[in-house]
């Protein structure tokens, strides 16, 4: 079985490759592709921006597409080029007998609050990343005539057992903000659902799709905690408690858990003041953290086909691993917000 994995050095791709390599049931060669190859064992391909290397020609039994730009700040044009055009290039390598396993995001579905919507540019989706992932799913269904599996994970953190992850991104921005003092408040509903998944759960779903018989019709796997997922108050409480355990072990003072502010209250009363009086750095932090509002305080959880069990323990392990790998940040003295003189 000839298998291709794109984005093979990314958060999901790294874990998928490790999982497939460790499985004796997977026969045949495994080819890894990345935009920046760390060594000659990985094929370099800037997908969508240059032709596919000649070594990628020929029939593929399975193509696992994990490569993506996950920036929430992309414009529509940037998201189209980074994700939709890239998928179209990958699909050009597939034939009607190729099983395409496409990694999407759970946030193309689910319930959105009115304040989450971003107008006509993103057709009701929260941002360019989310919009482009929905467009990719449509593209895969329309243009690929062979078997298709779509894997939809939520926010991704490190491995369940040790917290390891190829790159700290996404939810780790919240952890950094808590310990640095930039998260003076947490905007959102404390009782809202905050869906997370360890990266190995995502890789397990992808690997299972690779090794299973190709589906007769497009299949969607949703990885989520469902009604057992964390609430926003749980996520923040676990993060602060775990950080403070690490800080106590190293003689650093604890960080205070910031108060919760409802999204409507923040946007109506506090955000105008923040925009006017905070420093440029603090203002940038506010904008970045605002992107997490609708992702960490959902009114309704996802309906999983693969359930994330004990997400609280997953979050604790992820924070502990981050602190061990980033001790200077984890032990830093928080800098409280200050107002600019006018």
Short mmCIF file of C-alpha atoms in Angstrom, two decimals:
data_model
loop_
_atom_site.label_atom_id
_atom_site.label_comp_id
_atom_site.label_asym_id
_atom_site.label_seq_id
_atom_site.Cartn_x
_atom_site.Cartn_y
_atom_site.Cartn_z
CA UNK A 1 0.00 0.00 0.00
CA UNK A 2 1.58 3.25 -1.16
CA UNK A 3 0.73 6.06 1.28
CA UNK A 4 1.37 9.81 1.07
CA UNK A 5 1.17 12.14 4.09
CA UNK A 6 1.20 15.89 3.50
CA UNK A 7 2.10 18.31 6.29
CA UNK A 8 4.19 15.50 7.70
CA UNK A 9 6.18 17.75 10.05
CA UNK A 10 3.17 19.61 11.46
CA UNK A 11 1.21 19.03 14.66
CA UNK A 12 -1.12 16.37 13.25
CA UNK A 13 1.16 15.09 10.50
CA UNK A 14 4.03 14.28 12.86
CA UNK A 15 1.78 12.20 15.09
CA UNK A 16 0.10 10.46 12.14
CA UNK A 17 3.46 9.45 10.66
CA UNK A 18 4.63 8.08 14.02
CA UNK A 19 1.41 6.12 14.42
CA UNK A 20 1.50 4.62 10.91
CA UNK A 21 5.18 3.70 11.16
CA UNK A 22 4.57 1.90 14.44
CA UNK A 23 1.70 -0.18 13.05
CA UNK A 24 2.86 -3.50 11.59
CA UNK A 25 -0.48 -3.87 9.80
CA UNK A 26 0.42 -1.09 7.37
CA UNK A 27 2.29 -2.55 4.40
CA UNK A 28 4.11 -0.64 1.68
CA UNK A 29 6.08 2.62 1.52
CA UNK A 30 5.16 5.79 3.41
CA UNK A 31 6.10 9.09 1.74
CA UNK A 32 6.26 12.29 3.76
CA UNK A 33 5.77 15.77 2.29
CA UNK A 34 6.32 19.15 3.92
CA UNK A 35 6.75 22.74 2.79
CA UNK A 36 10.05 22.89 4.68
CA UNK A 37 11.69 19.49 4.79
CA UNK A 38 14.03 18.96 7.77
CA UNK A 39 16.05 16.32 5.89
CA UNK A 40 16.21 14.44 2.61
CA UNK A 41 13.86 11.76 3.92
CA UNK A 42 11.01 14.28 3.61
CA UNK A 43 9.95 15.52 0.17
CA UNK A 44 9.81 19.31 -0.13
CA UNK A 45 6.69 20.66 -1.82
CA UNK A 46 5.12 24.10 -1.42
CA UNK A 47 1.68 22.73 -2.19
CA UNK A 48 -0.47 24.87 -4.43
CA UNK A 49 2.36 27.23 -5.28
CA UNK A 50 4.57 24.96 -7.37
CA UNK A 51 4.17 21.74 -9.38
CA UNK A 52 4.34 18.44 -7.54
CA UNK A 53 7.82 16.86 -7.50
CA UNK A 54 8.19 14.02 -10.02
CA UNK A 55 8.67 11.44 -7.25
CA UNK A 56 5.04 12.00 -6.25
CA UNK A 57 3.69 10.76 -9.58
CA UNK A 58 2.00 7.38 -9.99
CA UNK A 59 -0.86 5.72 -8.18
CA UNK A 60 -1.41 6.34 -4.46
CA UNK A 61 -3.48 3.91 -2.45
CA UNK A 62 -3.99 6.46 0.34
CA UNK A 63 -3.33 10.20 0.54
CA UNK A 64 -3.52 11.71 4.03
CA UNK A 65 -3.83 15.48 3.75
CA UNK A 66 -2.92 17.19 7.03
CA UNK A 67 -1.13 20.23 5.56
CA UNK A 68 -2.93 23.50 6.28
CA UNK A 69 -2.51 27.06 7.39
CA UNK A 70 -4.41 27.41 10.66
CA UNK A 71 -4.06 31.18 11.09
CA UNK A 72 -7.37 32.72 12.14
CA UNK A 73 -6.27 36.12 10.80
CA UNK A 74 -6.14 35.10 7.12
CA UNK A 75 -8.08 37.08 4.56
CA UNK A 76 -10.35 35.19 2.20
CA UNK A 77 -7.71 35.37 -0.56
CA UNK A 78 -4.97 34.13 1.77
CA UNK A 79 -7.13 31.27 3.04
CA UNK A 80 -8.09 30.31 -0.50
CA UNK A 81 -4.45 30.14 -1.59
CA UNK A 82 -3.17 28.43 1.56
CA UNK A 83 -5.82 25.75 1.99
CA UNK A 84 -8.27 25.43 -0.90
CA UNK A 85 -5.72 25.71 -3.70
CA UNK A 86 -3.41 23.38 -1.78
CA UNK A 87 -6.09 20.71 -1.50
CA UNK A 88 -6.87 21.02 -5.20
CA UNK A 89 -3.19 20.36 -5.96
CA UNK A 90 -3.17 17.32 -3.68
CA UNK A 91 -6.34 15.94 -5.27
CA UNK A 92 -4.61 16.10 -8.65
CA UNK A 93 -2.37 13.26 -7.39
CA UNK A 94 -5.37 11.04 -6.60
CA UNK A 95 -7.32 8.75 -8.91
CA UNK A 96 -10.66 6.99 -8.49
CA UNK A 97 -9.02 4.20 -6.48
CA UNK A 98 -7.18 6.51 -4.08
CA UNK A 99 -8.58 6.79 -0.56
CA UNK A 100 -8.23 10.45 0.43
CA UNK A 101 -8.17 11.11 4.18
CA UNK A 102 -8.64 14.83 4.67
CA UNK A 103 -8.06 16.49 8.06
CA UNK A 104 -10.58 19.30 8.51
CA UNK A 105 -11.85 20.93 11.70
CA UNK A 106 -14.88 20.27 13.88
CA UNK A 107 -15.73 23.96 13.72
CA UNK A 108 -17.10 23.72 10.19
CA UNK A 109 -20.16 22.31 11.99
CA UNK A 110 -21.78 22.98 15.32
CA UNK A 111 -23.84 25.89 16.62
CA UNK A 112 -22.58 29.46 16.24
CA UNK A 113 -23.66 32.43 18.31
CA UNK A 114 -24.67 35.58 16.45
CA UNK A 115 -21.56 37.42 17.63
CA UNK A 116 -19.37 34.70 16.08
CA UNK A 117 -20.42 35.49 12.52
CA UNK A 118 -18.06 37.49 10.35
CA UNK A 119 -20.29 38.66 7.52
CA UNK A 120 -20.31 37.94 3.79
CA UNK A 121 -16.52 37.60 3.39
CA UNK A 122 -16.55 34.27 5.24
CA UNK A 123 -20.17 33.28 4.53
CA UNK A 124 -21.14 33.02 8.19
CA UNK A 125 -17.98 31.27 9.41
CA UNK A 126 -15.88 32.68 12.22
CA UNK A 127 -12.70 33.37 10.23
CA UNK A 128 -10.79 32.60 7.06
CA UNK A 129 -9.35 29.36 8.36
CA UNK A 130 -12.75 27.95 9.27
CA UNK A 131 -14.31 29.14 6.01
CA UNK A 132 -11.49 27.59 3.95
CA UNK A 133 -11.86 24.25 5.73
CA UNK A 134 -15.55 24.17 4.88
CA UNK A 135 -14.68 25.03 1.28
CA UNK A 136 -12.11 22.22 1.28
CA UNK A 137 -14.69 19.68 2.39
CA UNK A 138 -16.98 20.75 -0.46
CA UNK A 139 -14.09 20.62 -2.92
CA UNK A 140 -13.09 17.11 -1.84
CA UNK A 141 -16.64 15.83 -2.22
CA UNK A 142 -17.11 17.48 -5.62
CA UNK A 143 -13.77 16.73 -7.30
CA UNK A 144 -12.59 13.44 -5.82
CA UNK A 145 -14.36 10.49 -7.41
CA UNK A 146 -12.77 7.91 -5.14
CA UNK A 147 -13.25 7.01 -1.45
CA UNK A 148 -13.11 9.91 1.00
CA UNK A 149 -12.79 10.18 4.78
CA UNK A 150 -13.00 13.58 6.50
CA UNK A 151 -11.57 13.83 10.03
CA UNK A 152 -12.79 16.78 12.11
CA UNK A 153 -10.84 17.48 15.32
CA UNK A 154 -11.52 20.36 17.74
CA UNK A 155 -8.74 22.45 19.36
CA UNK A 156 -5.68 20.19 19.60
CA UNK A 157 -3.32 19.83 22.55
CA UNK A 158 -0.48 17.43 23.34
CA UNK A 159 -0.49 13.68 23.76
CA UNK A 160 -2.66 12.13 26.40
CA UNK A 161 0.20 10.31 28.17
CA UNK A 162 3.02 12.88 28.19
CA UNK A 163 1.70 16.09 26.59
CA UNK A 164 4.19 15.99 23.75
CA UNK A 165 3.31 17.92 20.61
CA UNK A 166 5.29 19.00 17.56
CA UNK A 167 4.47 22.70 17.95
CA UNK A 168 2.87 24.87 20.62
CA UNK A 169 0.04 26.75 18.94
CA UNK A 170 -3.70 27.33 19.23
CA UNK A 171 -4.80 26.68 22.85
CA UNK A 172 -1.27 27.26 24.12
CA UNK A 173 -1.76 30.96 23.43
CA UNK A 174 -4.25 30.98 26.31
CA UNK A 175 -1.75 29.30 28.65
CA UNK A 176 0.92 31.87 27.80
CA UNK A 177 -1.54 34.71 28.31
CA UNK A 178 -2.57 33.42 31.74
CA UNK A 179 0.97 33.25 33.06
CA UNK A 180 2.14 36.51 31.45
CA UNK A 181 -0.71 38.60 32.81
CA UNK A 182 -2.03 39.49 29.36
CA UNK A 183 -5.25 37.61 30.11
CA UNK A 184 -6.55 40.14 32.61
CA UNK A 185 -10.02 38.72 32.04
CA UNK A 186 -11.43 35.64 30.32
CA UNK A 187 -14.12 36.61 27.85
CA UNK A 188 -16.84 34.01 27.46
CA UNK A 189 -19.42 31.91 29.24
CA UNK A 190 -17.90 29.98 32.17
CA UNK A 191 -20.45 27.21 31.55
CA UNK A 192 -19.81 27.11 27.80
CA UNK A 193 -18.29 24.01 26.24
CA UNK A 194 -14.57 24.09 25.44
CA UNK A 195 -13.80 21.15 23.15
CA UNK A 196 -10.21 19.87 23.06
CA UNK A 197 -8.54 16.67 21.87
CA UNK A 198 -5.09 15.21 22.47
CA UNK A 199 -3.15 14.96 19.23
CA UNK A 200 -2.81 11.18 19.56
CA UNK A 201 -6.60 10.78 19.52
CA UNK A 202 -6.62 12.66 16.21
CA UNK A 203 -3.78 10.53 14.83
CA UNK A 204 -5.56 7.36 15.93
CA UNK A 205 -8.67 8.37 13.97
CA UNK A 206 -6.58 9.15 10.87
CA UNK A 207 -4.55 5.94 11.12
CA UNK A 208 -7.71 3.88 11.59
CA UNK A 209 -9.09 5.39 8.39
CA UNK A 210 -5.88 4.60 6.50
CA UNK A 211 -5.86 0.97 7.62
CA UNK A 212 -9.59 0.34 7.22
CA UNK A 213 -11.33 -0.63 4.03
CA UNK A 214 -12.05 2.48 1.95
CA UNK A 215 -15.62 3.73 2.54
CA UNK A 216 -18.23 3.28 -0.19
CA UNK A 217 -19.52 6.80 0.50
CA UNK A 218 -17.80 9.86 2.05
CA UNK A 219 -17.37 9.31 5.78
CA UNK A 220 -16.99 11.98 8.47
CA UNK A 221 -15.25 11.36 11.79
CA UNK A 222 -15.88 13.98 14.51
CA UNK A 223 -13.44 13.88 17.43
CA UNK A 224 -14.91 15.58 20.51
CA UNK A 225 -15.86 15.21 24.13
CA UNK A 226 -19.53 15.87 23.47
CA UNK A 227 -21.51 16.34 26.67
CA UNK A 228 -18.44 15.18 28.59
CA UNK A 229 -16.24 17.98 27.26
CA UNK A 230 -14.72 20.64 29.49
CA UNK A 231 -16.56 23.81 30.35
CA UNK A 232 -14.63 27.06 29.96
CA UNK A 233 -14.37 27.48 33.74
CA UNK A 234 -12.89 23.97 34.01
CA UNK A 235 -10.34 24.62 31.27
CA UNK A 236 -9.13 27.87 32.85
CA UNK A 237 -9.18 26.43 36.35
CA UNK A 238 -7.11 23.38 35.35
CA UNK A 239 -4.63 25.55 33.47
CA UNK A 240 -4.12 27.93 36.41
CA UNK A 241 -3.90 25.15 39.00
CA UNK A 242 -1.36 23.18 36.96
CA UNK A 243 0.73 26.27 36.26
CA UNK A 244 0.74 27.16 39.96
CA UNK A 245 1.82 23.65 40.93
CA UNK A 246 4.78 24.02 38.58
CA UNK A 247 5.54 27.52 39.88
CA UNK A 248 5.38 26.36 43.51
CA UNK A 249 7.89 23.60 42.77
CA UNK A 250 10.30 26.27 41.50
CA UNK A 251 9.68 28.90 44.17
CA UNK A 252 7.62 31.28 42.02
CA UNK A 253 4.53 33.08 43.25
CA UNK A 254 1.19 31.78 41.95
CA UNK A 255 -0.73 33.42 39.13
CA UNK A 256 -4.24 34.59 39.84
CA UNK A 257 -7.13 33.16 37.89
CA UNK A 258 -8.68 36.03 35.94
CA UNK A 259 -12.39 36.80 36.22
CA UNK A 260 -14.89 35.88 33.52
CA UNK A 261 -16.64 38.59 31.52
CA UNK A 262 -19.60 37.78 29.24
CA UNK A 263 -18.83 38.30 25.57
CA UNK A 264 -21.60 40.86 25.05
CA UNK A 265 -20.47 42.88 28.08
CA UNK A 266 -16.86 42.83 26.93
CA UNK A 267 -17.64 43.89 23.38
CA UNK A 268 -20.04 46.62 24.44
CA UNK A 269 -18.29 48.21 27.40
CA UNK A 270 -14.72 47.03 27.92
CA UNK A 271 -13.40 46.57 24.38
CA UNK A 272 -13.84 50.25 23.36
CA UNK A 273 -11.83 51.29 26.42
CA UNK A 274 -9.18 48.63 25.74
CA UNK A 275 -8.83 49.79 22.15
CA UNK A 276 -8.35 53.36 23.31
CA UNK A 277 -6.12 53.03 26.35
CA UNK A 278 -4.08 49.81 26.20
CA UNK A 279 -0.55 49.70 24.86
CA UNK A 280 -0.08 48.37 21.30
CA UNK A 281 1.29 45.09 22.63
CA UNK A 282 -1.63 44.65 25.03
CA UNK A 283 -4.10 45.59 22.29
CA UNK A 284 -2.62 42.89 20.04
CA UNK A 285 -3.00 40.37 22.86
CA UNK A 286 -6.65 41.36 23.31
CA UNK A 287 -7.31 40.80 19.61
CA UNK A 288 -5.57 37.42 19.68
CA UNK A 289 -7.41 36.16 22.75
CA UNK A 290 -10.72 37.42 21.35
CA UNK A 291 -10.42 34.82 18.61
CA UNK A 292 -10.81 32.09 21.21
CA UNK A 293 -14.07 33.44 22.61
CA UNK A 294 -16.47 31.44 20.48
CA UNK A 295 -14.23 28.35 20.48
CA UNK A 296 -14.09 28.01 24.24
CA UNK A 297 -17.64 28.91 25.29
CA UNK A 298 -19.93 27.06 22.90
CA UNK A 299 -23.55 26.72 23.94
CA UNK A 300 -23.82 23.21 22.47
CA UNK A 301 -21.04 20.58 22.27
CA UNK A 302 -20.24 18.60 19.15
CA UNK A 303 -21.72 15.16 18.56
CA UNK A 304 -18.65 12.91 18.34
CA UNK A 305 -18.17 9.76 16.35
CA UNK A 306 -14.98 9.32 18.38
CA UNK A 307 -15.26 10.49 21.97
CA UNK A 308 -12.43 12.27 23.80
CA UNK A 309 -12.41 10.75 27.28
CA UNK A 310 -11.28 12.60 30.43
CA UNK A 311 -10.38 15.92 28.74
CA UNK A 312 -9.52 17.42 32.13
CA UNK A 313 -6.57 15.05 32.52
CA UNK A 314 -5.58 15.77 28.91
CA UNK A 315 -5.50 19.52 29.60
CA UNK A 316 -3.51 19.07 32.81
CA UNK A 317 -0.88 16.96 31.03
CA UNK A 318 -0.67 19.46 28.18
CA UNK A 319 -0.09 22.40 30.54
CA UNK A 320 2.50 20.50 32.57
CA UNK A 321 4.44 19.58 29.42
CA UNK A 322 4.29 23.18 28.13
CA UNK A 323 5.63 24.48 31.44
CA UNK A 324 8.47 21.95 31.46
CA UNK A 325 9.45 22.89 27.91
CA UNK A 326 8.97 26.64 28.43
CA UNK A 327 10.18 27.22 32.00
CA UNK A 328 11.20 30.84 31.43
CA UNK A 329 7.67 31.68 30.32
CA UNK A 330 5.97 29.46 32.89
CA UNK A 331 7.92 31.01 35.78
CA UNK A 332 7.82 34.62 34.59
CA UNK A 333 6.39 37.33 36.79
CA UNK A 334 3.05 38.42 35.33
CA UNK A 335 2.89 41.98 34.07
CA UNK A 336 -0.53 43.46 34.87
CA UNK A 337 -2.33 45.63 32.35
CA UNK A 338 -1.56 49.34 32.46
CA UNK A 339 -3.31 52.22 30.77
CA UNK A 340 -1.52 54.61 28.47
CA UNK A 341 -1.41 58.21 29.58
CA UNK A 342 -3.48 60.51 27.40
#
